[in-house]
Amino acid sequence: MIKNLLILLTSVLLLSCTETKIQTPPNVVLILTDDQGIGDLGCHGNPWLKTPHIDAFYDEAVRMTDFHVSPLCTPTRAAVMTGQYPINNGAWATFKGRDALAENCLTMADIFKQNGYKTALFGKWHLGDNYPTRPTDCGFDTAIHHLAGGVGELSDYWGNSYFDDVYYVNNEPRQFEGYCTDIWFNETMKFIDKNQDKPFFIYLPTNAPHDPLIVAEKYAVPYKHLEGVIDANLYGMIANIDENFGKFDQFLKKKDLAENTILIYMSDNGTRYGYNGKLGYNKGYRGIKGSKHEGGHIVPFFIRWPNGKIQGGKDVGELAAHVDLIPTLAGLCDLKIPEEVRLDGVDFSPLLTDSNKKLPNRSVFVHHRQDWRQPKDVDETCVLKGPWRLVNGTKLYDIIKDPKQKNNVAQYYPEVVRQLLKDNASFLKVSKTYPEYKELPVQIVGNDAQTEIKLTIQHAIGEDGGIWKCEQVAAGMKNKNNTHVLKIEEDGEYIISCCRWPKECPGPVAGIPDVNPKNRFDYEAIHANKVRIKIAEQVFEKEIGKEDEEVIFKVSLKKGKTMLTNDFVEGEESYGVYYTYVRKSSN
């Protein structure tokens, strides 16, 4: 009798433990690769590229086969993080002041954190380098990342080169050893090892395979014989991602975490170097990164959650988009979202477990613009609905019958064109009422969260083209972009320091640094003789001394928003200051 009772009690306890484990909120890991197009995977039919670990995951996952993002880095990342289209969150470009989130916006990480999750980011952020839009300001407990849009860009730590770089650990620079992608995955696993006591949300946005195309030779060697058709280093970078993904998946399984972890693999836009319209592979689609045609914004999206019955190698062909991720993950994880949050997407989680479910027959919108100005209403856009793609408001394609978008059928389906234009007009009417549509993102000066902010010409507003790379700064390339939007935290005296070189690699404004990290650059001196700044209706100008490493201005500023314009002056010519540091005076 006692023996039977003990067996019964043991069974009840085991059952209770099992039920408790199943009911535990799932962990979430969102992997977002950079510039990996729809054709840059073996499982998508690429005839040359080997991605065995991602292919195996593809076989285990549910695949959204009509999943769309924006055609560029920042707009996609902003949409993923906010659940809002770029035109609604204000981050629709990769530079010129429109590559940061709006102040006080609620992110996916904020939502997970408010629901009891530990949150972390490892890799590329590209939604703001200064307070209030750094990862740690936007809901992440832990963030290890590079700055700007890519490792080695001029706003990143000077001298970074994918190997043995300095990355920012909760905003403090720290030297790392190894290759960037390896570091992001290794740090992810370290974080999980330390934070298994609570559910975790990890955002793992790799900077690879974004250019510059740099990878250890062993990964590129298998593709060297294909040079001329594809870039061996590009494929080597993807092979390295695949290897890291395989190690990570095995880590989850070894730790007994795979069953209750929602694991997502996706990309941020179409390929840049994997296809040129003739050579390479793009899964039969027209368009690459930056394009409004299909190849610019359709991306891989694979998701697995065994405990949630999301597995088994199933395709889901419903139209879905980056703005759907917050409502979908909220549906899967039973997250509470504040009522005041604006979301543009829908919850497609029912599709993942029930093939009979359907989404509303809605339109999906692609608006972005590489400028501080608002995206155009109709030109340079794409509206998607069912099989239809309306490009630039005039060209209509049936993507099922015509994946290469060769045949404009607008004249045969005028009612479809009218409906899509109507949907777009209704969408824009609402978008234009939001402050993010008109107001530029700010960088806050004088807050204790960041005592000194760093401004660079890469993010400056102006009419000139972009300047992106350290080597361009090293060579003294001149650029007219010179304006930054600031928010002054409180009335007081502020120090504005204008520099030719970044603080981590100092040198005279009229000369060159003593240090050349990794011997990467050819340094050239500029011949500016003055610095001029304009801020809050004040204009200041100073001569540049021969040995000056910075030209310092002390200015009195009132609380509120203002614009800083800063230039090097060289005779009759002026051009933007490369690096500017702003802080509140301690006096």
Coordinates of C-alpha atoms in Angstrom, one line a residue:
M1 CA 0.0 0.0 0.0
I2 CA 2.7 2.5 1.0
K3 CA 4.9 1.4 -1.9
N4 CA 2.0 2.1 -4.3
L5 CA 1.3 5.4 -2.7
L6 CA 5.0 6.4 -3.1
I7 CA 4.9 5.4 -6.8
L8 CA 1.7 7.5 -7.3
L9 CA 3.2 10.5 -5.5
T10 CA 6.4 10.2 -7.6
S11 CA 4.4 10.1 -10.8
V12 CA 2.4 13.2 -9.8
L13 CA 5.6 15.1 -9.0
L14 CA 7.2 14.1 -12.3
L15 CA 4.1 15.1 -14.2
S16 CA 4.0 18.4 -12.3
C17 CA 7.7 19.1 -13.1
T18 CA 7.1 18.2 -16.8
E19 CA 4.1 20.5 -17.0
T20 CA 6.0 23.3 -15.3
K21 CA 8.9 22.9 -17.7
I22 CA 6.5 23.1 -20.7
Q23 CA 4.7 26.1 -19.3
T24 CA 8.0 28.0 -18.8
P25 CA 8.1 31.0 -21.1
P26 CA 10.2 30.2 -24.2
N27 CA 13.6 31.7 -24.7
V28 CA 14.0 33.7 -27.9
V29 CA 17.1 34.0 -30.1
L30 CA 16.7 36.2 -33.2
I31 CA 19.7 35.8 -35.6
L32 CA 19.8 38.6 -38.3
T33 CA 22.5 38.4 -40.9
D34 CA 23.7 41.4 -42.9
D35 CA 23.3 41.6 -46.7
Q36 CA 22.7 37.8 -47.0
G37 CA 20.3 37.6 -49.9
I38 CA 17.5 35.1 -50.6
G39 CA 19.9 33.1 -52.8
D40 CA 22.9 33.1 -50.5
L41 CA 22.0 29.7 -48.9
G42 CA 22.5 26.1 -50.0
C43 CA 18.9 25.2 -48.9
H44 CA 17.6 27.8 -51.3
G45 CA 19.2 26.1 -54.3
N46 CA 22.5 27.9 -54.5
P47 CA 24.6 25.6 -56.7
W48 CA 28.0 26.5 -55.2
L49 CA 27.6 27.7 -51.6
K50 CA 27.7 25.0 -48.8
T51 CA 25.7 25.8 -45.7
P52 CA 25.1 22.4 -44.2
H53 CA 24.2 23.5 -40.7
I54 CA 21.7 26.2 -41.8
D55 CA 20.3 23.6 -44.3
A56 CA 19.7 21.2 -41.5
F57 CA 17.9 23.9 -39.5
Y58 CA 15.9 24.6 -42.6
D59 CA 14.7 21.0 -42.6
E60 CA 13.6 21.3 -38.9
A61 CA 12.1 24.7 -39.2
V62 CA 8.9 26.4 -40.5
R63 CA 9.9 28.6 -43.4
M64 CA 8.0 31.8 -44.3
T65 CA 8.6 31.8 -48.0
D66 CA 7.1 35.2 -48.7
F67 CA 8.8 37.2 -46.0
H68 CA 9.8 40.8 -46.6
V69 CA 12.0 43.5 -45.0
S70 CA 13.3 46.9 -46.2
P71 CA 16.0 47.0 -48.9
L72 CA 18.6 48.4 -46.5
C73 CA 20.2 47.8 -43.1
T74 CA 18.8 50.5 -40.7
P75 CA 15.2 50.5 -42.1
T76 CA 14.9 46.8 -41.5
R77 CA 16.5 46.9 -38.1
A78 CA 14.3 49.8 -37.0
A79 CA 11.1 47.9 -38.2
V80 CA 12.2 44.7 -36.4
M81 CA 12.9 46.6 -33.2
T82 CA 9.8 48.8 -33.2
G83 CA 7.1 46.8 -35.1
Q84 CA 6.7 50.0 -37.2
Y85 CA 7.5 50.7 -40.8
P86 CA 10.6 52.9 -41.2
I87 CA 8.4 55.8 -42.4
N88 CA 6.6 55.6 -39.1
N89 CA 9.6 55.3 -36.8
G90 CA 11.8 57.8 -38.6
A91 CA 14.8 55.5 -39.3
W92 CA 14.6 55.1 -43.1
A93 CA 18.2 55.7 -44.1
T94 CA 21.6 54.4 -43.2
F95 CA 23.2 57.9 -42.7
K96 CA 22.4 61.6 -42.7
G97 CA 20.7 61.6 -39.3
R98 CA 18.1 59.1 -40.3
D99 CA 19.9 56.0 -39.0
A100 CA 18.8 56.3 -35.4
L101 CA 15.6 55.5 -33.5
A102 CA 13.4 58.3 -32.2
E103 CA 13.8 59.3 -28.5
N104 CA 11.6 57.2 -26.1
C105 CA 10.5 54.7 -28.7
L106 CA 9.6 51.3 -27.3
T107 CA 11.6 48.4 -28.7
M108 CA 11.2 44.6 -28.9
A109 CA 13.9 44.4 -26.2
D110 CA 11.9 46.8 -23.9
I111 CA 8.8 44.6 -24.3
F112 CA 10.7 41.3 -23.5
K113 CA 12.4 43.0 -20.5
Q114 CA 9.0 44.3 -19.2
N115 CA 7.8 40.7 -19.4
G116 CA 10.5 39.4 -17.2
Y117 CA 13.1 38.4 -19.8
K118 CA 16.9 38.9 -19.6
T119 CA 17.9 40.7 -22.8
A120 CA 21.1 40.9 -24.8
L121 CA 22.5 42.0 -28.1
F122 CA 25.7 40.8 -29.8
G123 CA 26.8 42.3 -33.1
K124 CA 25.5 45.1 -35.2
W125 CA 23.0 47.7 -33.9
H126 CA 23.0 50.5 -36.5
L127 CA 20.1 52.4 -34.8
G128 CA 22.1 55.0 -32.9
D129 CA 25.6 55.4 -31.5
N130 CA 24.7 57.9 -28.7
Y131 CA 22.2 58.3 -25.9
P132 CA 19.2 57.9 -26.1
T133 CA 19.3 55.2 -28.8
R134 CA 22.2 52.9 -27.9
P135 CA 21.2 49.3 -27.2
T136 CA 21.5 49.8 -23.5
D137 CA 19.1 52.7 -23.7
C138 CA 16.6 50.6 -25.7
G139 CA 15.9 47.6 -23.5
F140 CA 19.1 45.5 -23.6
D141 CA 20.6 44.5 -20.3
T142 CA 23.8 43.4 -22.0
A143 CA 25.1 44.7 -25.3
I144 CA 28.4 43.8 -27.1
H145 CA 28.5 45.6 -30.4
H146 CA 30.4 47.7 -32.9
L147 CA 29.3 51.2 -33.8
A148 CA 27.7 52.6 -37.0
G149 CA 26.7 50.4 -39.9
G150 CA 29.7 48.1 -40.1
V151 CA 33.0 47.0 -38.4
G152 CA 35.7 49.4 -39.5
E153 CA 33.5 52.3 -40.6
L154 CA 34.7 55.7 -39.5
S155 CA 32.2 56.0 -36.6
D156 CA 33.3 52.6 -35.3
Y157 CA 36.5 52.2 -33.2
W158 CA 39.4 53.4 -35.3
G159 CA 41.4 50.5 -36.8
N160 CA 38.8 47.7 -36.5
S161 CA 39.2 45.2 -39.2
Y162 CA 37.0 42.1 -38.4
F163 CA 39.9 40.5 -36.5
D164 CA 41.1 41.3 -33.0
D165 CA 39.0 44.4 -32.7
V166 CA 37.7 46.7 -30.0
Y167 CA 34.0 46.4 -29.4
Y168 CA 31.7 48.1 -26.9
V169 CA 30.6 46.2 -23.8
N170 CA 27.7 48.1 -22.4
N171 CA 29.2 51.2 -24.0
E172 CA 32.7 50.7 -22.8
P173 CA 35.4 49.9 -25.3
R174 CA 37.1 46.5 -24.8
Q175 CA 39.7 44.6 -26.8
F176 CA 38.7 41.2 -28.2
E177 CA 40.7 38.5 -29.8
G178 CA 39.4 36.6 -32.9
Y179 CA 37.0 37.1 -35.8
C180 CA 33.9 39.2 -35.4
T181 CA 31.3 36.6 -36.2
D182 CA 33.0 34.1 -33.9
I183 CA 33.0 36.6 -31.1
W184 CA 29.2 37.4 -31.5
F185 CA 28.3 33.7 -31.2
N186 CA 30.8 32.9 -28.5
E187 CA 29.6 35.9 -26.3
T188 CA 26.0 34.7 -26.9
M189 CA 26.8 31.3 -25.5
K190 CA 28.6 32.8 -22.5
F191 CA 25.6 35.0 -21.8
I192 CA 23.3 32.0 -21.9
D193 CA 25.5 30.0 -19.6
K194 CA 25.2 32.8 -17.0
N195 CA 21.5 33.5 -17.5
Q196 CA 19.6 30.2 -17.7
D197 CA 17.7 31.0 -14.5
K198 CA 15.3 33.3 -16.4
P199 CA 13.9 33.3 -19.9
F200 CA 16.1 35.2 -22.2
F201 CA 15.7 37.2 -25.4
I202 CA 18.9 37.4 -27.5
Y203 CA 19.2 39.6 -30.6
L204 CA 22.2 38.3 -32.6
P205 CA 22.6 40.6 -35.6
T206 CA 25.9 39.7 -37.3
N207 CA 27.8 42.3 -39.4
A208 CA 28.7 39.6 -41.9
P209 CA 28.5 39.1 -44.8
H210 CA 28.4 42.9 -45.1
D211 CA 31.5 44.4 -46.8
P212 CA 34.4 44.8 -46.5
L213 CA 34.5 41.1 -47.5
I214 CA 37.0 39.8 -45.0
V215 CA 37.3 36.3 -43.6
A216 CA 40.0 33.7 -42.8
E217 CA 41.5 32.2 -45.9
K218 CA 40.4 28.7 -45.0
Y219 CA 36.7 29.6 -45.4
A220 CA 37.3 31.3 -48.8
V221 CA 39.6 28.7 -50.3
P222 CA 36.8 26.2 -51.3
Y223 CA 35.3 29.0 -53.6
K224 CA 38.5 30.4 -55.1
H225 CA 38.0 28.5 -58.3
L226 CA 34.7 30.3 -58.8
E227 CA 36.1 33.8 -58.7
G228 CA 34.7 35.7 -61.6
V229 CA 31.3 34.2 -61.1
I230 CA 31.0 34.8 -57.3
D231 CA 33.2 36.4 -54.6
A232 CA 35.1 33.7 -52.7
N233 CA 35.4 35.9 -49.6
L234 CA 31.6 36.5 -49.6
Y235 CA 30.9 32.8 -49.6
G236 CA 33.6 32.2 -47.1
M237 CA 32.0 34.7 -44.7
I238 CA 28.6 32.9 -45.1
A239 CA 30.4 29.5 -44.6
N240 CA 31.8 30.9 -41.3
I241 CA 28.3 32.0 -40.2
D242 CA 27.1 28.5 -41.0
E243 CA 29.8 26.9 -38.9
N244 CA 29.0 29.2 -36.0
F245 CA 25.3 28.6 -36.4
G246 CA 25.9 24.8 -36.2
K247 CA 28.0 25.2 -33.1
F248 CA 25.3 27.3 -31.5
D249 CA 22.5 24.9 -32.3
Q250 CA 24.5 22.1 -30.8
F251 CA 25.1 24.2 -27.8
L252 CA 21.4 24.7 -27.3
K253 CA 20.7 21.0 -27.6
K254 CA 23.6 20.1 -25.3
K255 CA 22.2 22.5 -22.7
D256 CA 18.8 21.1 -23.1
L257 CA 17.5 24.5 -24.2
A258 CA 16.6 23.8 -27.9
E259 CA 13.2 22.4 -27.2
N260 CA 12.0 25.5 -25.4
T261 CA 13.9 28.1 -27.4
I262 CA 12.3 30.0 -30.3
L263 CA 15.2 30.2 -32.8
I264 CA 14.9 32.5 -35.8
Y265 CA 17.2 32.9 -38.7
M266 CA 16.7 35.7 -41.2
S267 CA 18.5 38.5 -43.1
D268 CA 18.1 42.3 -43.3
N269 CA 17.9 42.8 -47.1
G270 CA 18.9 41.4 -50.4
T271 CA 22.4 40.4 -51.4
R272 CA 24.9 43.0 -52.4
Y273 CA 27.7 40.9 -53.9
G274 CA 26.0 37.5 -54.5
Y275 CA 24.3 38.5 -57.7
N276 CA 24.8 41.2 -60.3
G277 CA 21.8 40.6 -62.6
K278 CA 23.8 38.1 -64.7
L279 CA 26.3 36.3 -62.5
G280 CA 25.7 34.7 -59.2
Y281 CA 22.5 33.3 -57.8
N282 CA 19.4 35.1 -56.5
K283 CA 16.8 32.3 -56.4
G284 CA 15.3 33.5 -59.6
Y285 CA 14.5 37.0 -58.4
R286 CA 15.3 40.4 -59.9
G287 CA 16.9 43.0 -57.6
I288 CA 19.6 43.2 -54.9
K289 CA 20.2 45.3 -51.8
G290 CA 18.7 48.8 -52.2
S291 CA 16.2 47.7 -54.9
K292 CA 12.4 47.9 -54.7
H293 CA 12.2 44.8 -56.9
E294 CA 11.7 41.5 -55.1
G295 CA 15.3 40.5 -54.6
G296 CA 16.0 43.6 -52.6
H297 CA 13.5 42.8 -49.9
I298 CA 12.5 39.2 -49.8
V299 CA 14.7 37.3 -47.4
P300 CA 15.0 33.9 -45.7
F301 CA 13.0 33.5 -42.5
F302 CA 13.2 30.2 -40.7
I303 CA 11.7 29.6 -37.2
R304 CA 11.8 26.6 -34.9
W305 CA 10.2 26.0 -31.5
P306 CA 9.7 22.3 -30.7
N307 CA 7.8 22.9 -27.5
G308 CA 5.5 25.2 -29.4
K309 CA 5.0 22.7 -32.2
I310 CA 6.8 24.9 -34.6
Q311 CA 9.0 22.4 -36.5
G312 CA 9.1 19.8 -39.1
G313 CA 10.2 21.5 -42.3
K314 CA 7.0 23.2 -43.4
D315 CA 6.6 26.1 -45.8
V316 CA 4.2 28.9 -45.1
G317 CA 3.5 31.0 -48.2
E318 CA 1.4 33.8 -46.6
L319 CA 2.8 37.4 -47.1
A320 CA 4.6 38.5 -43.9
A321 CA 7.0 41.2 -43.0
H322 CA 9.6 42.6 -40.5
V323 CA 6.9 44.7 -38.8
D324 CA 5.1 41.4 -37.9
L325 CA 7.8 40.1 -35.5
I326 CA 6.8 41.9 -32.3
P327 CA 3.1 40.9 -32.5
T328 CA 4.1 37.4 -33.6
L329 CA 6.6 36.9 -30.8
A330 CA 4.1 38.4 -28.3
G331 CA 1.6 35.8 -29.5
L332 CA 4.0 33.0 -29.1
C333 CA 5.4 34.1 -25.7
D334 CA 2.2 35.6 -24.3
L335 CA 3.9 39.0 -23.9
K336 CA 1.9 42.0 -22.6
I337 CA 2.4 45.0 -24.9
P338 CA 1.5 48.5 -23.6
E339 CA -1.7 49.7 -25.1
E340 CA -0.2 53.0 -26.3
V341 CA 2.3 51.3 -28.5
R342 CA 1.7 51.7 -32.2
L343 CA 2.3 48.5 -34.2
D344 CA 2.0 48.2 -38.0
G345 CA 2.3 44.4 -38.2
V346 CA 0.1 41.4 -37.5
D347 CA 0.5 38.2 -35.5
F348 CA 1.3 35.4 -37.9
S349 CA 1.9 32.9 -35.1
P350 CA -1.3 30.9 -35.9
L351 CA 0.1 30.1 -39.3
L352 CA 3.2 28.4 -37.8
T353 CA 1.2 25.6 -36.2
D354 CA -2.0 25.4 -38.3
S355 CA -1.7 25.2 -42.1
N356 CA -5.4 26.1 -42.4
K357 CA -5.0 29.6 -40.9
K358 CA -4.9 32.6 -43.2
L359 CA -3.9 36.3 -42.7
P360 CA -6.0 39.3 -43.7
N361 CA -5.5 40.2 -47.4
R362 CA -3.4 43.3 -46.5
S363 CA -0.9 45.4 -48.2
V364 CA 2.8 45.5 -47.2
F365 CA 4.7 48.7 -47.8
V366 CA 8.3 49.4 -48.8
H367 CA 9.2 53.0 -48.3
H368 CA 12.8 54.2 -47.6
R369 CA 15.1 56.9 -48.8
Q370 CA 18.8 57.4 -48.5
D371 CA 18.4 61.0 -47.2
W372 CA 17.2 63.0 -44.2
R373 CA 14.2 63.9 -46.3
Q374 CA 11.0 61.8 -46.1
P375 CA 10.6 58.9 -48.4
K376 CA 8.6 59.7 -51.6
D377 CA 4.9 58.9 -51.6
V378 CA 4.8 56.8 -54.7
D379 CA 8.0 57.0 -56.7
E380 CA 10.7 54.7 -55.4
T381 CA 8.3 52.5 -53.5
C382 CA 6.8 49.1 -53.6
V383 CA 3.4 48.0 -52.4
L384 CA 2.8 44.2 -52.0
K385 CA -0.5 42.4 -51.8
G386 CA -1.0 38.8 -52.5
P387 CA 0.9 38.0 -55.7
W388 CA 1.0 41.6 -56.8
R389 CA 4.0 44.0 -56.6
L390 CA 3.4 47.6 -57.6
V391 CA 6.8 49.3 -58.1
N392 CA 7.0 53.1 -58.3
G393 CA 3.2 53.3 -58.6
T394 CA 3.2 52.5 -62.3
K395 CA 4.7 49.0 -62.8
L396 CA 2.6 46.0 -61.7
Y397 CA 4.0 42.5 -61.5
D398 CA 2.5 39.1 -60.7
I399 CA 5.4 37.7 -58.7
I400 CA 4.1 34.1 -58.9
K401 CA 4.0 34.1 -62.7
D402 CA 6.8 36.5 -63.2
P403 CA 9.5 36.3 -60.4
K404 CA 12.0 38.2 -62.5
Q405 CA 9.6 41.0 -62.9
K406 CA 10.0 41.4 -66.6
N407 CA 6.4 41.9 -67.6
N408 CA 4.6 45.1 -66.4
V409 CA 0.9 44.1 -66.5
A410 CA -0.5 47.4 -65.1
Q411 CA -2.5 48.1 -68.3
Y412 CA -4.3 44.7 -67.9
Y413 CA -5.2 45.1 -64.2
P414 CA -6.0 48.8 -63.7
E415 CA -8.3 48.0 -60.8
V416 CA -5.4 46.3 -59.0
V417 CA -3.2 49.3 -59.5
R418 CA -6.0 51.6 -58.2
Q419 CA -6.5 49.5 -55.1
L420 CA -2.8 49.4 -54.3
L421 CA -2.4 53.1 -54.8
K422 CA -5.4 53.7 -52.6
D423 CA -4.0 51.4 -49.9
N424 CA -0.7 53.3 -50.1
A425 CA -2.4 56.7 -49.9
S426 CA -4.4 55.6 -46.8
F427 CA -1.3 54.4 -45.2
L428 CA 0.7 57.6 -45.9
K429 CA -2.2 59.8 -44.6
V430 CA -1.8 58.3 -41.2
S431 CA 2.1 58.1 -41.4
K432 CA 2.3 61.9 -42.0
T433 CA 0.5 62.6 -38.7
Y434 CA 3.2 61.0 -36.6
P435 CA 6.0 63.2 -35.2
E436 CA 8.7 60.8 -36.4
Y437 CA 7.8 61.6 -40.0
K438 CA 8.8 65.3 -39.5
E439 CA 11.2 65.3 -36.6
L440 CA 14.8 64.2 -36.9
P441 CA 16.1 61.8 -34.2
V442 CA 18.1 63.6 -31.5
Q443 CA 21.4 62.9 -29.7
I444 CA 21.1 64.1 -26.1
V445 CA 23.9 66.1 -24.5
G446 CA 24.3 66.6 -20.7
N447 CA 22.7 63.4 -19.5
D448 CA 24.4 61.3 -16.9
A449 CA 23.8 58.2 -19.0
Q450 CA 26.5 59.5 -21.4
T451 CA 28.5 62.4 -20.2
E452 CA 30.2 63.0 -23.6
I453 CA 28.7 62.2 -27.0
K454 CA 30.7 61.6 -30.2
L455 CA 29.5 63.0 -33.5
T456 CA 31.0 62.0 -36.8
I457 CA 30.7 63.1 -40.4
Q458 CA 29.3 59.7 -41.3
H459 CA 26.0 60.7 -39.6
A460 CA 26.0 64.4 -40.4
I461 CA 23.1 65.9 -42.4
G462 CA 23.8 67.7 -45.6
E463 CA 23.5 67.7 -49.4
D464 CA 26.8 65.8 -50.1
G465 CA 27.1 62.1 -50.7
G466 CA 28.1 59.7 -47.9
I467 CA 31.5 59.3 -46.4
W468 CA 31.7 55.9 -44.6
K469 CA 35.2 54.6 -44.2
C470 CA 38.2 55.2 -42.0
E471 CA 40.5 55.1 -45.0
Q472 CA 38.5 58.0 -46.5
V473 CA 39.1 60.1 -43.3
A474 CA 42.7 59.0 -43.3
A475 CA 43.1 60.3 -46.8
G476 CA 41.5 63.6 -45.9
M477 CA 38.5 63.2 -48.2
K478 CA 36.4 66.3 -48.0
N479 CA 32.6 66.2 -47.5
K480 CA 30.1 69.0 -47.1
N481 CA 27.8 67.2 -44.7
N482 CA 28.1 69.2 -41.4
T483 CA 24.9 69.3 -39.3
H484 CA 23.9 67.3 -36.2
V485 CA 20.6 67.4 -34.3
L486 CA 21.1 67.7 -30.6
K487 CA 18.9 67.9 -27.5
I488 CA 20.4 69.9 -24.6
E489 CA 19.4 68.3 -21.3
E490 CA 19.6 71.4 -19.2
D491 CA 20.7 75.1 -19.4
G492 CA 24.4 75.5 -18.9
E493 CA 27.9 75.7 -20.4
Y494 CA 28.9 73.1 -22.9
I495 CA 32.3 72.1 -24.4
I496 CA 32.4 71.3 -28.1
S497 CA 35.6 69.8 -29.3
C498 CA 36.3 69.5 -33.0
C499 CA 38.9 67.0 -34.2
R500 CA 40.5 65.7 -37.3
W501 CA 41.1 62.3 -35.7
P502 CA 39.1 60.2 -33.2
K503 CA 40.2 60.3 -29.6
E504 CA 41.3 56.6 -29.6
C505 CA 43.8 57.6 -32.3
P506 CA 44.7 61.2 -31.6
G507 CA 46.8 63.4 -33.8
P508 CA 47.1 67.1 -34.6
V509 CA 44.3 68.7 -36.7
A510 CA 46.9 69.9 -39.1
G511 CA 49.0 66.7 -39.0
I512 CA 48.7 62.9 -38.7
P513 CA 48.6 60.5 -35.7
D514 CA 51.7 58.8 -34.4
V515 CA 49.9 55.4 -34.3
N516 CA 48.6 53.5 -37.4
P517 CA 46.6 50.5 -36.0
K518 CA 47.4 47.3 -37.8
N519 CA 49.2 49.5 -40.4
R520 CA 45.9 49.7 -42.3
F521 CA 45.9 53.3 -43.5
D522 CA 47.7 55.9 -45.6
Y523 CA 47.6 59.1 -43.6
E524 CA 47.3 62.5 -45.3
A525 CA 47.3 65.9 -43.6
I526 CA 44.5 68.4 -44.3
H527 CA 45.3 72.1 -44.7
A528 CA 42.4 73.7 -42.8
N529 CA 43.4 76.8 -40.9
K530 CA 40.2 77.5 -39.0
V531 CA 37.2 75.7 -37.4
R532 CA 33.7 77.3 -37.5
I533 CA 30.7 76.2 -35.6
K534 CA 27.1 77.4 -35.5
I535 CA 24.7 76.4 -32.7
A536 CA 21.6 77.9 -31.1
E537 CA 21.9 81.1 -33.1
Q538 CA 25.5 81.5 -32.1
V539 CA 28.5 81.5 -34.5
F540 CA 32.1 80.9 -33.4
E541 CA 35.4 80.6 -35.3
K542 CA 38.9 79.7 -34.1
E543 CA 42.3 79.4 -35.7
I544 CA 43.9 75.9 -35.7
G545 CA 47.2 75.8 -33.9
K546 CA 50.0 73.8 -35.4
E547 CA 50.0 71.2 -32.6
D548 CA 46.3 71.4 -31.7
E549 CA 44.7 68.0 -31.5
E550 CA 41.3 69.6 -30.9
V551 CA 39.7 73.0 -31.3
I552 CA 37.6 73.7 -28.3
F553 CA 34.6 75.9 -28.0
K554 CA 32.8 76.7 -24.7
V555 CA 29.2 77.7 -25.4
S556 CA 26.2 78.6 -23.4
L557 CA 23.1 76.6 -24.3
K558 CA 19.5 76.5 -23.3
K559 CA 17.6 73.3 -22.6
G560 CA 15.8 72.0 -25.7
K561 CA 16.5 70.9 -29.3
T562 CA 19.1 72.6 -31.5
M563 CA 21.3 72.0 -34.5
L564 CA 25.1 72.1 -34.5
T565 CA 26.9 72.9 -37.7
N566 CA 30.6 72.5 -37.8
D567 CA 33.2 73.0 -40.5
F568 CA 36.9 73.0 -41.2
V569 CA 37.7 76.2 -43.1
E570 CA 40.5 76.1 -45.7
G571 CA 40.8 79.5 -47.5
E572 CA 37.5 80.0 -49.3
E573 CA 36.5 76.4 -48.9
S574 CA 34.7 74.7 -46.0
Y575 CA 33.9 71.1 -45.3
G576 CA 32.5 69.0 -42.4
V577 CA 34.5 68.3 -39.3
Y578 CA 35.3 64.5 -39.1
Y579 CA 34.9 64.0 -35.3
T580 CA 33.2 66.2 -32.7
Y581 CA 32.8 65.6 -29.0
V582 CA 30.3 67.4 -26.9
R583 CA 29.9 67.4 -23.1
K584 CA 28.5 69.6 -20.3
S585 CA 31.2 71.8 -18.7
S586 CA 32.2 70.7 -15.2
N587 CA 32.8 74.4 -14.2

